[in-house]
mmCIF file with all atom_site columns, N, CA and C in Angstrom:
data_model
loop_
_atom_site.group_PDB
_atom_site.id
_atom_site.type_symbol
_atom_site.label_atom_id
_atom_site.label_alt_id
_atom_site.label_comp_id
_atom_site.label_asym_id
_atom_site.label_entity_id
_atom_site.label_seq_id
_atom_site.pdbx_PDB_ins_code
_atom_site.Cartn_x
_atom_site.Cartn_y
_atom_site.Cartn_z
_atom_site.occupancy
_atom_site.B_iso_or_equiv
_atom_site.pdbx_formal_charge
_atom_site.auth_seq_id
_atom_site.auth_comp_id
_atom_site.auth_asym_id
_atom_site.auth_atom_id
_atom_site.pdbx_PDB_model_num
ATOM 1   N N  . LEU A 1 1  ? 108.589 110.796 106.458 1.00 0.00 ? 1  LEU A N  1
ATOM 2   C CA . LEU A 1 1  ? 108.843 109.334 106.612 1.00 0.00 ? 1  LEU A CA 1
ATOM 3   C C  . LEU A 1 1  ? 109.161 108.914 107.956 1.00 0.00 ? 1  LEU A C  1
ATOM 4   N N  . TYR A 1 2  ? 109.619 109.822 108.827 1.00 0.00 ? 2  TYR A N  1
ATOM 5   C CA . TYR A 1 2  ? 110.111 109.403 110.121 1.00 0.00 ? 2  TYR A CA 1
ATOM 6   C C  . TYR A 1 2  ? 109.298 109.930 111.283 1.00 0.00 ? 2  TYR A C  1
ATOM 7   N N  . LEU A 1 3  ? 108.115 110.515 110.960 1.00 0.00 ? 3  LEU A N  1
ATOM 8   C CA . LEU A 1 3  ? 107.105 110.900 112.031 1.00 0.00 ? 3  LEU A CA 1
ATOM 9   C C  . LEU A 1 3  ? 105.932 110.015 112.207 1.00 0.00 ? 3  LEU A C  1
ATOM 10  N N  . ALA A 1 4  ? 105.430 110.003 113.334 1.00 0.00 ? 4  ALA A N  1
ATOM 11  C CA . ALA A 1 4  ? 104.187 109.167 113.565 1.00 0.00 ? 4  ALA A CA 1
ATOM 12  C C  . ALA A 1 4  ? 103.100 109.753 112.664 1.00 0.00 ? 4  ALA A C  1
ATOM 13  N N  . ASN A 1 5  ? 102.280 108.897 111.957 1.00 0.00 ? 5  ASN A N  1
ATOM 14  C CA . ASN A 1 5  ? 101.371 109.356 111.103 1.00 0.00 ? 5  ASN A CA 1
ATOM 15  C C  . ASN A 1 5  ? 100.055 108.498 111.300 1.00 0.00 ? 5  ASN A C  1
ATOM 16  N N  . GLU A 1 6  ? 99.222  109.137 112.199 1.00 0.00 ? 6  GLU A N  1
ATOM 17  C CA . GLU A 1 6  ? 98.075  108.360 112.595 1.00 0.00 ? 6  GLU A CA 1
ATOM 18  C C  . GLU A 1 6  ? 97.013  108.321 111.474 1.00 0.00 ? 6  GLU A C  1
ATOM 19  N N  . GLY A 1 7  ? 96.390  107.107 111.486 1.00 0.00 ? 7  GLY A N  1
ATOM 20  C CA . GLY A 1 7  ? 95.323  106.938 110.492 1.00 0.00 ? 7  GLY A CA 1
ATOM 21  C C  . GLY A 1 7  ? 95.753  106.669 109.064 1.00 0.00 ? 7  GLY A C  1
ATOM 22  N N  . ARG A 1 8  ? 96.977  106.127 108.870 1.00 0.00 ? 8  ARG A N  1
ATOM 23  C CA . ARG A 1 8  ? 97.523  105.730 107.573 1.00 0.00 ? 8  ARG A CA 1
ATOM 24  C C  . ARG A 1 8  ? 97.911  104.267 107.620 1.00 0.00 ? 8  ARG A C  1
ATOM 25  N N  . LEU A 1 9  ? 97.938  103.640 106.409 1.00 0.00 ? 9  LEU A N  1
ATOM 26  C CA . LEU A 1 9  ? 98.382  102.294 106.309 1.00 0.00 ? 9  LEU A CA 1
ATOM 27  C C  . LEU A 1 9  ? 99.225  102.133 105.177 1.00 0.00 ? 9  LEU A C  1
ATOM 28  N N  . LEU A 1 10 ? 100.385 101.503 105.412 1.00 0.00 ? 10 LEU A N  1
ATOM 29  C CA . LEU A 1 10 ? 101.259 101.158 104.235 1.00 0.00 ? 10 LEU A CA 1
ATOM 30  C C  . LEU A 1 10 ? 101.193 99.679  104.135 1.00 0.00 ? 10 LEU A C  1
ATOM 31  N N  . GLY A 1 11 ? 100.646 99.157  103.122 1.00 0.00 ? 11 GLY A N  1
ATOM 32  C CA . GLY A 1 11 ? 100.652 97.794  102.793 1.00 0.00 ? 11 GLY A CA 1
ATOM 33  C C  . GLY A 1 11 ? 101.558 97.305  101.713 1.00 0.00 ? 11 GLY A C  1
ATOM 34  N N  . ALA A 1 12 ? 101.981 96.056  101.785 1.00 0.00 ? 12 ALA A N  1
ATOM 35  C CA . ALA A 1 12 ? 102.866 95.530  100.768 1.00 0.00 ? 12 ALA A CA 1
ATOM 36  C C  . ALA A 1 12 ? 102.279 94.211  100.299 1.00 0.00 ? 12 ALA A C  1
ATOM 37  N N  . CYS A 1 13 ? 102.315 93.883  99.037  1.00 0.00 ? 13 CYS A N  1
ATOM 38  C CA . CYS A 1 13 ? 101.894 92.683  98.386  1.00 0.00 ? 13 CYS A CA 1
ATOM 39  C C  . CYS A 1 13 ? 102.654 92.324  97.141  1.00 0.00 ? 13 CYS A C  1
ATOM 40  N N  . ARG A 1 14 ? 102.357 91.170  96.635  1.00 0.00 ? 14 ARG A N  1
ATOM 41  C CA . ARG A 1 14 ? 102.977 90.943  95.322  1.00 0.00 ? 14 ARG A CA 1
ATOM 42  C C  . ARG A 1 14 ? 102.414 91.823  94.258  1.00 0.00 ? 14 ARG A C  1
ATOM 43  N N  . PRO A 1 15 ? 103.279 92.201  93.319  1.00 0.00 ? 15 PRO A N  1
ATOM 44  C CA . PRO A 1 15 ? 102.767 93.059  92.219  1.00 0.00 ? 15 PRO A CA 1
ATOM 45  C C  . PRO A 1 15 ? 101.524 92.667  91.510  1.00 0.00 ? 15 PRO A C  1
ATOM 46  N N  . ASP A 1 16 ? 101.435 91.272  91.273  1.00 0.00 ? 16 ASP A N  1
ATOM 47  C CA . ASP A 1 16 ? 100.117 90.799  90.558  1.00 0.00 ? 16 ASP A CA 1
ATOM 48  C C  . ASP A 1 16 ? 98.971  90.791  91.455  1.00 0.00 ? 16 ASP A C  1
ATOM 49  N N  . GLU A 1 17 ? 98.992  91.159  92.721  1.00 0.00 ? 17 GLU A N  1
ATOM 50  C CA . GLU A 1 17 ? 97.881  91.209  93.479  1.00 0.00 ? 17 GLU A CA 1
ATOM 51  C C  . GLU A 1 17 ? 97.572  92.769  94.015  1.00 0.00 ? 17 GLU A C  1
ATOM 52  N N  . SER A 1 18 ? 98.327  93.621  93.535  1.00 0.00 ? 18 SER A N  1
ATOM 53  C CA . SER A 1 18 ? 98.149  94.999  93.949  1.00 0.00 ? 18 SER A CA 1
ATOM 54  C C  . SER A 1 18 ? 96.725  95.611  93.486  1.00 0.00 ? 18 SER A C  1
ATOM 55  N N  . GLY A 1 19 ? 96.279  95.234  92.279  1.00 0.00 ? 19 GLY A N  1
ATOM 56  C CA . GLY A 1 19 ? 94.916  95.720  91.952  1.00 0.00 ? 19 GLY A CA 1
ATOM 57  C C  . GLY A 1 19 ? 93.917  95.266  92.782  1.00 0.00 ? 19 GLY A C  1
ATOM 58  N N  . MET A 1 20 ? 93.961  93.921  93.184  1.00 0.00 ? 20 MET A N  1
ATOM 59  C CA . MET A 1 20 ? 92.929  93.362  93.965  1.00 0.00 ? 20 MET A CA 1
ATOM 60  C C  . MET A 1 20 ? 92.938  93.955  95.334  1.00 0.00 ? 20 MET A C  1
ATOM 61  N N  . LEU A 1 21 ? 94.147  94.194  95.827  1.00 0.00 ? 21 LEU A N  1
ATOM 62  C CA . LEU A 1 21 ? 94.272  94.797  97.212  1.00 0.00 ? 21 LEU A CA 1
ATOM 63  C C  . LEU A 1 21 ? 93.799  96.297  97.236  1.00 0.00 ? 21 LEU A C  1
ATOM 64  N N  . LEU A 1 22 ? 94.091  96.995  96.180  1.00 0.00 ? 22 LEU A N  1
ATOM 65  C CA . LEU A 1 22 ? 93.672  98.412  96.066  1.00 0.00 ? 22 LEU A CA 1
ATOM 66  C C  . LEU A 1 22 ? 92.153  98.507  95.954  1.00 0.00 ? 22 LEU A C  1
ATOM 67  N N  . GLU A 1 23 ? 91.601  97.681  95.221  1.00 0.00 ? 23 GLU A N  1
ATOM 68  C CA . GLU A 1 23 ? 90.129  97.607  94.990  1.00 0.00 ? 23 GLU A CA 1
ATOM 69  C C  . GLU A 1 23 ? 89.456  97.272  96.278  1.00 0.00 ? 23 GLU A C  1
ATOM 70  N N  . ALA A 1 24 ? 89.906  96.332  97.041  1.00 0.00 ? 24 ALA A N  1
ATOM 71  C CA . ALA A 1 24 ? 89.297  96.000  98.370  1.00 0.00 ? 24 ALA A CA 1
ATOM 72  C C  . ALA A 1 24 ? 89.488  97.178  99.206  1.00 0.00 ? 24 ALA A C  1
ATOM 73  N N  . MET A 1 25 ? 90.603  97.817  99.280  1.00 0.00 ? 25 MET A N  1
ATOM 74  C CA . MET A 1 25 ? 90.749  99.005  100.286 1.00 0.00 ? 25 MET A CA 1
ATOM 75  C C  . MET A 1 25 ? 89.824  100.131 99.814  1.00 0.00 ? 25 MET A C  1
ATOM 76  N N  . LYS A 1 26 ? 89.579  100.330 98.524  1.00 0.00 ? 26 LYS A N  1
ATOM 77  C CA . LYS A 1 26 ? 88.751  101.428 98.099  1.00 0.00 ? 26 LYS A CA 1
ATOM 78  C C  . LYS A 1 26 ? 87.308  101.205 98.465  1.00 0.00 ? 26 LYS A C  1
ATOM 79  N N  . LYS A 1 27 ? 86.867  99.976  98.663  1.00 0.00 ? 27 LYS A N  1
ATOM 80  C CA . LYS A 1 27 ? 85.509  99.683  99.113  1.00 0.00 ? 27 LYS A CA 1
ATOM 81  C C  . LYS A 1 27 ? 85.119  100.043 100.455 1.00 0.00 ? 27 LYS A C  1
ATOM 82  N N  . HIS A 1 28 ? 86.186  100.292 101.278 1.00 0.00 ? 28 HIS A N  1
ATOM 83  C CA . HIS A 1 28 ? 85.967  100.657 102.769 1.00 0.00 ? 28 HIS A CA 1
ATOM 84  C C  . HIS A 1 28 ? 85.921  102.294 102.673 1.00 0.00 ? 28 HIS A C  1
ATOM 85  N N  . PRO A 1 29 ? 85.056  102.896 103.476 1.00 0.00 ? 29 PRO A N  1
ATOM 86  C CA . PRO A 1 29 ? 84.945  104.363 103.496 1.00 0.00 ? 29 PRO A CA 1
ATOM 87  C C  . PRO A 1 29 ? 86.221  105.044 103.827 1.00 0.00 ? 29 PRO A C  1
ATOM 88  N N  . ASP A 1 30 ? 87.092  104.458 104.741 1.00 0.00 ? 30 ASP A N  1
ATOM 89  C CA . ASP A 1 30 ? 88.417  105.105 105.095 1.00 0.00 ? 30 ASP A CA 1
ATOM 90  C C  . ASP A 1 30 ? 89.446  104.839 104.068 1.00 0.00 ? 30 ASP A C  1
ATOM 91  N N  . GLY A 1 31 ? 89.236  103.968 102.989 1.00 0.00 ? 31 GLY A N  1
ATOM 92  C CA . GLY A 1 31 ? 90.147  103.635 102.009 1.00 0.00 ? 31 GLY A CA 1
ATOM 93  C C  . GLY A 1 31 ? 89.871  104.238 100.730 1.00 0.00 ? 31 GLY A C  1
ATOM 94  N N  . LYS A 1 32 ? 88.826  105.080 100.646 1.00 0.00 ? 32 LYS A N  1
ATOM 95  C CA . LYS A 1 32 ? 88.436  105.533 99.185  1.00 0.00 ? 32 LYS A CA 1
ATOM 96  C C  . LYS A 1 32 ? 89.519  106.300 98.481  1.00 0.00 ? 32 LYS A C  1
ATOM 97  N N  . GLU A 1 33 ? 90.533  106.790 99.272  1.00 0.00 ? 33 GLU A N  1
ATOM 98  C CA . GLU A 1 33 ? 91.614  107.574 98.679  1.00 0.00 ? 33 GLU A CA 1
ATOM 99  C C  . GLU A 1 33 ? 92.942  106.817 98.437  1.00 0.00 ? 33 GLU A C  1
ATOM 100 N N  . ALA A 1 34 ? 92.773  105.497 98.588  1.00 0.00 ? 34 ALA A N  1
ATOM 101 C CA . ALA A 1 34 ? 94.001  104.496 98.625  1.00 0.00 ? 34 ALA A CA 1
ATOM 102 C C  . ALA A 1 34 ? 94.609  104.675 97.275  1.00 0.00 ? 34 ALA A C  1
ATOM 103 N N  . VAL A 1 35 ? 95.915  104.647 97.246  1.00 0.00 ? 35 VAL A N  1
ATOM 104 C CA . VAL A 1 35 ? 96.692  104.631 95.950  1.00 0.00 ? 35 VAL A CA 1
ATOM 105 C C  . VAL A 1 35 ? 97.932  103.780 96.077  1.00 0.00 ? 35 VAL A C  1
ATOM 106 N N  . VAL A 1 36 ? 98.517  103.370 95.017  1.00 0.00 ? 36 VAL A N  1
ATOM 107 C CA . VAL A 1 36 ? 99.819  102.750 94.913  1.00 0.00 ? 36 VAL A CA 1
ATOM 108 C C  . VAL A 1 36 ? 100.858 103.885 94.981  1.00 0.00 ? 36 VAL A C  1
ATOM 109 N N  . ILE A 1 37 ? 101.885 103.775 95.877  1.00 0.00 ? 37 ILE A N  1
ATOM 110 C CA . ILE A 1 37 ? 102.797 104.845 95.982  1.00 0.00 ? 37 ILE A CA 1
ATOM 111 C C  . ILE A 1 37 ? 104.247 104.354 95.584  1.00 0.00 ? 37 ILE A C  1
ATOM 112 N N  . GLY A 1 38 ? 104.403 103.127 95.303  1.00 0.00 ? 38 GLY A N  1
ATOM 113 C CA . GLY A 1 38 ? 105.746 102.634 94.945  1.00 0.00 ? 38 GLY A CA 1
ATOM 114 C C  . GLY A 1 38 ? 105.783 101.201 94.663  1.00 0.00 ? 38 GLY A C  1
ATOM 115 N N  . GLU A 1 39 ? 106.958 100.710 94.437  1.00 0.00 ? 39 GLU A N  1
ATOM 116 C CA . GLU A 1 39 ? 107.171 99.337  94.224  1.00 0.00 ? 39 GLU A CA 1
ATOM 117 C C  . GLU A 1 39 ? 108.537 98.993  94.565  1.00 0.00 ? 39 GLU A C  1
ATOM 118 N N  . VAL A 1 40 ? 108.750 97.670  94.829  1.00 0.00 ? 40 VAL A N  1
ATOM 119 C CA . VAL A 1 40 ? 110.101 97.063  95.164  1.00 0.00 ? 40 VAL A CA 1
ATOM 120 C C  . VAL A 1 40 ? 110.596 96.317  93.918  1.00 0.00 ? 40 VAL A C  1
ATOM 121 N N  . GLY A 1 41 ? 111.789 96.635  93.613  1.00 0.00 ? 41 GLY A N  1
ATOM 122 C CA . GLY A 1 41 ? 112.367 96.021  92.400  1.00 0.00 ? 41 GLY A CA 1
ATOM 123 C C  . GLY A 1 41 ? 113.772 95.602  92.644  1.00 0.00 ? 41 GLY A C  1
ATOM 124 N N  . GLU A 1 42 ? 114.275 95.078  91.515  1.00 0.00 ? 42 GLU A N  1
ATOM 125 C CA . GLU A 1 42 ? 115.766 94.685  91.617  1.00 0.00 ? 42 GLU A CA 1
ATOM 126 C C  . GLU A 1 42 ? 116.576 95.890  91.719  1.00 0.00 ? 42 GLU A C  1
ATOM 127 N N  . PRO A 1 43 ? 117.744 95.790  92.348  1.00 0.00 ? 43 PRO A N  1
ATOM 128 C CA . PRO A 1 43 ? 118.643 96.901  92.562  1.00 0.00 ? 43 PRO A CA 1
ATOM 129 C C  . PRO A 1 43 ? 119.220 97.360  91.189  1.00 0.00 ? 43 PRO A C  1
ATOM 130 N N  . ALA A 1 44 ? 119.337 98.693  90.943  1.00 0.00 ? 44 ALA A N  1
ATOM 131 C CA . ALA A 1 44 ? 119.929 99.099  89.754  1.00 0.00 ? 44 ALA A CA 1
ATOM 132 C C  . ALA A 1 44 ? 121.464 98.836  89.852  1.00 0.00 ? 44 ALA A C  1
ATOM 133 N N  . PRO A 1 45 ? 122.084 98.729  88.700  1.00 0.00 ? 45 PRO A N  1
ATOM 134 C CA . PRO A 1 45 ? 123.581 98.461  88.588  1.00 0.00 ? 45 PRO A CA 1
ATOM 135 C C  . PRO A 1 45 ? 124.257 99.519  89.552  1.00 0.00 ? 45 PRO A C  1
ATOM 136 N N  . GLY A 1 46 ? 125.130 98.978  90.394  1.00 0.00 ? 46 GLY A N  1
ATOM 137 C CA . GLY A 1 46 ? 125.838 99.864  91.324  1.00 0.00 ? 46 GLY A CA 1
ATOM 138 C C  . GLY A 1 46 ? 125.110 100.250 92.571  1.00 0.00 ? 46 GLY A C  1
ATOM 139 N N  . MET A 1 47 ? 123.919 99.826  92.687  1.00 0.00 ? 47 MET A N  1
ATOM 140 C CA . MET A 1 47 ? 123.116 100.198 93.986  1.00 0.00 ? 47 MET A CA 1
ATOM 141 C C  . MET A 1 47 ? 122.876 99.002  94.785  1.00 0.00 ? 47 MET A C  1
ATOM 142 N N  . GLU A 1 48 ? 123.524 97.904  94.605  1.00 0.00 ? 48 GLU A N  1
ATOM 143 C CA . GLU A 1 48 ? 123.345 96.622  95.428  1.00 0.00 ? 48 GLU A CA 1
ATOM 144 C C  . GLU A 1 48 ? 123.732 96.952  96.796  1.00 0.00 ? 48 GLU A C  1
ATOM 145 N N  . GLY A 1 49 ? 123.301 96.035  97.648  1.00 0.00 ? 49 GLY A N  1
ATOM 146 C CA . GLY A 1 49 ? 123.840 96.098  99.071  1.00 0.00 ? 49 GLY A CA 1
ATOM 147 C C  . GLY A 1 49 ? 122.762 96.219  100.102 1.00 0.00 ? 49 GLY A C  1
ATOM 148 N N  . GLY A 1 50 ? 121.533 96.136  99.759  1.00 0.00 ? 50 GLY A N  1
ATOM 149 C CA . GLY A 1 50 ? 120.478 96.164  100.754 1.00 0.00 ? 50 GLY A CA 1
ATOM 150 C C  . GLY A 1 50 ? 120.131 97.550  101.170 1.00 0.00 ? 50 GLY A C  1
ATOM 151 N N  . ILE A 1 51 ? 120.494 98.551  100.450 1.00 0.00 ? 51 ILE A N  1
ATOM 152 C CA . ILE A 1 51 ? 120.133 99.909  100.860 1.00 0.00 ? 51 ILE A CA 1
ATOM 153 C C  . ILE A 1 51 ? 118.852 100.311 100.168 1.00 0.00 ? 51 ILE A C  1
ATOM 154 N N  . VAL A 1 52 ? 117.920 100.972 100.889 1.00 0.00 ? 52 VAL A N  1
ATOM 155 C CA . VAL A 1 52 ? 116.700 101.366 100.334 1.00 0.00 ? 52 VAL A CA 1
ATOM 156 C C  . VAL A 1 52 ? 116.852 102.724 99.840  1.00 0.00 ? 52 VAL A C  1
ATOM 157 N N  . ARG A 1 53 ? 116.366 103.011 98.605  1.00 0.00 ? 53 ARG A N  1
ATOM 158 C CA . ARG A 1 53 ? 116.460 104.333 98.072  1.00 0.00 ? 53 ARG A CA 1
ATOM 159 C C  . ARG A 1 53 ? 115.092 104.626 97.386  1.00 0.00 ? 53 ARG A C  1
ATOM 160 N N  . MET A 1 54 ? 114.663 105.829 97.359  1.00 0.00 ? 54 MET A N  1
ATOM 161 C CA . MET A 1 54 ? 113.483 106.229 96.760  1.00 0.00 ? 54 MET A CA 1
ATOM 162 C C  . MET A 1 54 ? 113.736 107.273 95.683  1.00 0.00 ? 54 MET A C  1
ATOM 163 N N  . ILE A 1 55 ? 112.914 107.279 94.661  1.00 0.00 ? 55 ILE A N  1
ATOM 164 C CA . ILE A 1 55 ? 113.017 108.324 93.727  1.00 0.00 ? 55 ILE A CA 1
ATOM 165 C C  . ILE A 1 55 ? 112.044 109.428 94.021  1.00 0.00 ? 55 ILE A C  1
ATOM 166 N N  . THR A 1 56 ? 112.462 110.621 94.182  1.00 0.00 ? 56 THR A N  1
ATOM 167 C CA . THR A 1 56 ? 111.644 111.807 94.611  1.00 0.00 ? 56 THR A CA 1
ATOM 168 C C  . THR A 1 56 ? 110.774 112.209 93.396  1.00 0.00 ? 56 THR A C  1
ATOM 169 N N  . PRO A 1 57 ? 109.751 112.998 93.692  1.00 0.00 ? 57 PRO A N  1
ATOM 170 C CA . PRO A 1 57 ? 108.836 113.440 92.587  1.00 0.00 ? 57 PRO A CA 1
ATOM 171 C C  . PRO A 1 57 ? 109.540 114.289 91.603  1.00 0.00 ? 57 PRO A C  1
ATOM 172 N N  . MET A 1 58 ? 110.728 114.826 91.925  1.00 0.00 ? 58 MET A N  1
ATOM 173 C CA . MET A 1 58 ? 111.472 115.602 90.887  1.00 0.00 ? 58 MET A CA 1
ATOM 174 C C  . MET A 1 58 ? 112.488 114.785 90.128  1.00 0.00 ? 58 MET A C  1
ATOM 175 N N  . GLY A 1 59 ? 112.503 113.388 90.545  1.00 0.00 ? 59 GLY A N  1
ATOM 176 C CA . GLY A 1 59 ? 113.458 112.526 89.770  1.00 0.00 ? 59 GLY A CA 1
ATOM 177 C C  . GLY A 1 59 ? 114.786 112.186 90.468  1.00 0.00 ? 59 GLY A C  1
ATOM 178 N N  . GLY A 1 60 ? 114.996 112.883 91.636  1.00 0.00 ? 60 GLY A N  1
ATOM 179 C CA . GLY A 1 60 ? 116.252 112.662 92.406  1.00 0.00 ? 60 GLY A CA 1
ATOM 180 C C  . GLY A 1 60 ? 116.149 111.215 93.078  1.00 0.00 ? 60 GLY A C  1
ATOM 181 N N  . VAL A 1 61 ? 117.360 110.828 93.615  1.00 0.00 ? 61 VAL A N  1
ATOM 182 C CA . VAL A 1 61 ? 117.299 109.576 94.293  1.00 0.00 ? 61 VAL A CA 1
ATOM 183 C C  . VAL A 1 61 ? 117.809 109.874 95.805  1.00 0.00 ? 61 VAL A C  1
ATOM 184 N N  . ARG A 1 62 ? 117.066 109.398 96.708  1.00 0.00 ? 62 ARG A N  1
ATOM 185 C CA . ARG A 1 62 ? 117.267 109.633 98.198  1.00 0.00 ? 62 ARG A CA 1
ATOM 186 C C  . ARG A 1 62 ? 117.321 108.367 98.938  1.00 0.00 ? 62 ARG A C  1
ATOM 187 N N  . ARG A 1 63 ? 118.304 108.257 99.750  1.00 0.00 ? 63 ARG A N  1
ATOM 188 C CA . ARG A 1 63 ? 118.468 107.049 100.677 1.00 0.00 ? 63 ARG A CA 1
ATOM 189 C C  . ARG A 1 63 ? 117.376 107.164 101.702 1.00 0.00 ? 63 ARG A C  1
ATOM 190 N N  . VAL A 1 64 ? 116.757 106.044 102.024 1.00 0.00 ? 64 VAL A N  1
ATOM 191 C CA . VAL A 1 64 ? 115.794 105.922 103.055 1.00 0.00 ? 64 VAL A CA 1
ATOM 192 C C  . VAL A 1 64 ? 116.620 105.273 104.236 1.00 0.00 ? 64 VAL A C  1
ATOM 193 N N  . ASP A 1 65 ? 116.948 106.061 105.258 1.00 0.00 ? 65 ASP A N  1
ATOM 194 C CA . ASP A 1 65 ? 117.840 105.671 106.405 1.00 0.00 ? 65 ASP A CA 1
ATOM 195 C C  . ASP A 1 65 ? 116.981 104.914 107.434 1.00 0.00 ? 65 ASP A C  1
ATOM 196 N N  . TRP A 1 66 ? 117.655 104.266 108.230 1.00 0.00 ? 66 TRP A N  1
ATOM 197 C CA . TRP A 1 66 ? 117.076 103.594 109.416 1.00 0.00 ? 66 TRP A CA 1
ATOM 198 C C  . TRP A 1 66 ? 116.473 104.646 110.489 1.00 0.00 ? 66 TRP A C  1
ATOM 199 N N  . LEU A 1 67 ? 115.393 104.374 111.014 1.00 0.00 ? 67 LEU A N  1
ATOM 200 C CA . LEU A 1 67 ? 114.759 105.240 111.975 1.00 0.00 ? 67 LEU A CA 1
ATOM 201 C C  . LEU A 1 67 ? 115.740 105.267 113.187 1.00 0.00 ? 67 LEU A C  1
ATOM 202 N N  . ARG A 1 68 ? 116.010 106.509 113.692 1.00 0.00 ? 68 ARG A N  1
ATOM 203 C CA . ARG A 1 68 ? 116.855 106.544 114.968 1.00 0.00 ? 68 ARG A CA 1
ATOM 204 C C  . ARG A 1 68 ? 115.922 107.046 116.051 1.00 0.00 ? 68 ARG A C  1
ATOM 205 N N  . GLY A 1 69 ? 115.990 106.394 117.195 1.00 0.00 ? 69 GLY A N  1
ATOM 206 C CA . GLY A 1 69 ? 115.251 106.753 118.317 1.00 0.00 ? 69 GLY A CA 1
ATOM 207 C C  . GLY A 1 69 ? 113.763 106.436 118.112 1.00 0.00 ? 69 GLY A C  1
ATOM 208 N N  . ASP A 1 70 ? 112.870 107.014 118.923 1.00 0.00 ? 70 ASP A N  1
ATOM 209 C CA . ASP A 1 70 ? 111.486 106.737 118.815 1.00 0.00 ? 70 ASP A CA 1
ATOM 210 C C  . ASP A 1 70 ? 110.760 107.940 118.050 1.00 0.00 ? 70 ASP A C  1
ATOM 211 N N  . PRO A 1 71 ? 109.798 107.509 117.218 1.00 0.00 ? 71 PRO A N  1
ATOM 212 C CA . PRO A 1 71 ? 109.048 108.632 116.515 1.00 0.00 ? 71 PRO A CA 1
ATOM 213 C C  . PRO A 1 71 ? 108.350 109.441 117.565 1.00 0.00 ? 71 PRO A C  1
ATOM 214 N N  . LEU A 1 72 ? 108.228 110.798 117.478 1.00 0.00 ? 72 LEU A N  1
ATOM 215 C CA . LEU A 1 72 ? 107.477 111.546 118.330 1.00 0.00 ? 72 LEU A CA 1
ATOM 216 C C  . LEU A 1 72 ? 106.059 111.595 118.034 1.00 0.00 ? 72 LEU A C  1
ATOM 217 N N  . PRO A 1 73 ? 105.238 111.297 119.046 1.00 0.00 ? 73 PRO A N  1
ATOM 218 C CA . PRO A 1 73 ? 103.785 111.333 118.800 1.00 0.00 ? 73 PRO A CA 1
ATOM 219 C C  . PRO A 1 73 ? 103.319 112.758 118.683 1.00 0.00 ? 73 PRO A C  1
ATOM 220 N N  . ARG A 1 74 ? 102.253 112.915 117.930 1.00 0.00 ? 74 ARG A N  1
ATOM 221 C CA . ARG A 1 74 ? 101.677 114.261 117.737 1.00 0.00 ? 74 ARG A CA 1
ATOM 222 C C  . ARG A 1 74 ? 100.817 114.564 118.883 1.00 0.00 ? 74 ARG A C  1
ATOM 223 N N  . ILE A 1 75 ? 100.958 115.616 119.617 1.00 0.00 ? 75 ILE A N  1
ATOM 224 C CA . ILE A 1 75 ? 100.193 115.952 120.756 1.00 0.00 ? 75 ILE A CA 1
ATOM 225 C C  . ILE A 1 75 ? 98.904  116.778 120.378 1.00 0.00 ? 75 ILE A C  1
ATOM 226 N N  . CYS A 1 76 ? 97.784  116.287 120.543 1.00 0.00 ? 76 CYS A N  1
ATOM 227 C CA . CYS A 1 76 ? 96.571  116.966 120.025 1.00 0.00 ? 76 CYS A CA 1
ATOM 228 C C  . CYS A 1 76 ? 95.841  117.499 121.157 1.00 0.00 ? 76 CYS A C  1
#
């Protein structure tokens, strides 16, 4: 989450437009593997306060903290 990741795009749109955006992205050769990776919703009870949390693949909850410093570029 906190390292430079060249050649990737994270887009955000309204939920009712996600299918249209995904379809458009998949039409481009570089977007053929595009997928929806998450959604923004209302905070769960007790989780208010503007903190971003993600649910891990194993079902845990992890806080997504602010980026500190500059991301390190990959040296190729």
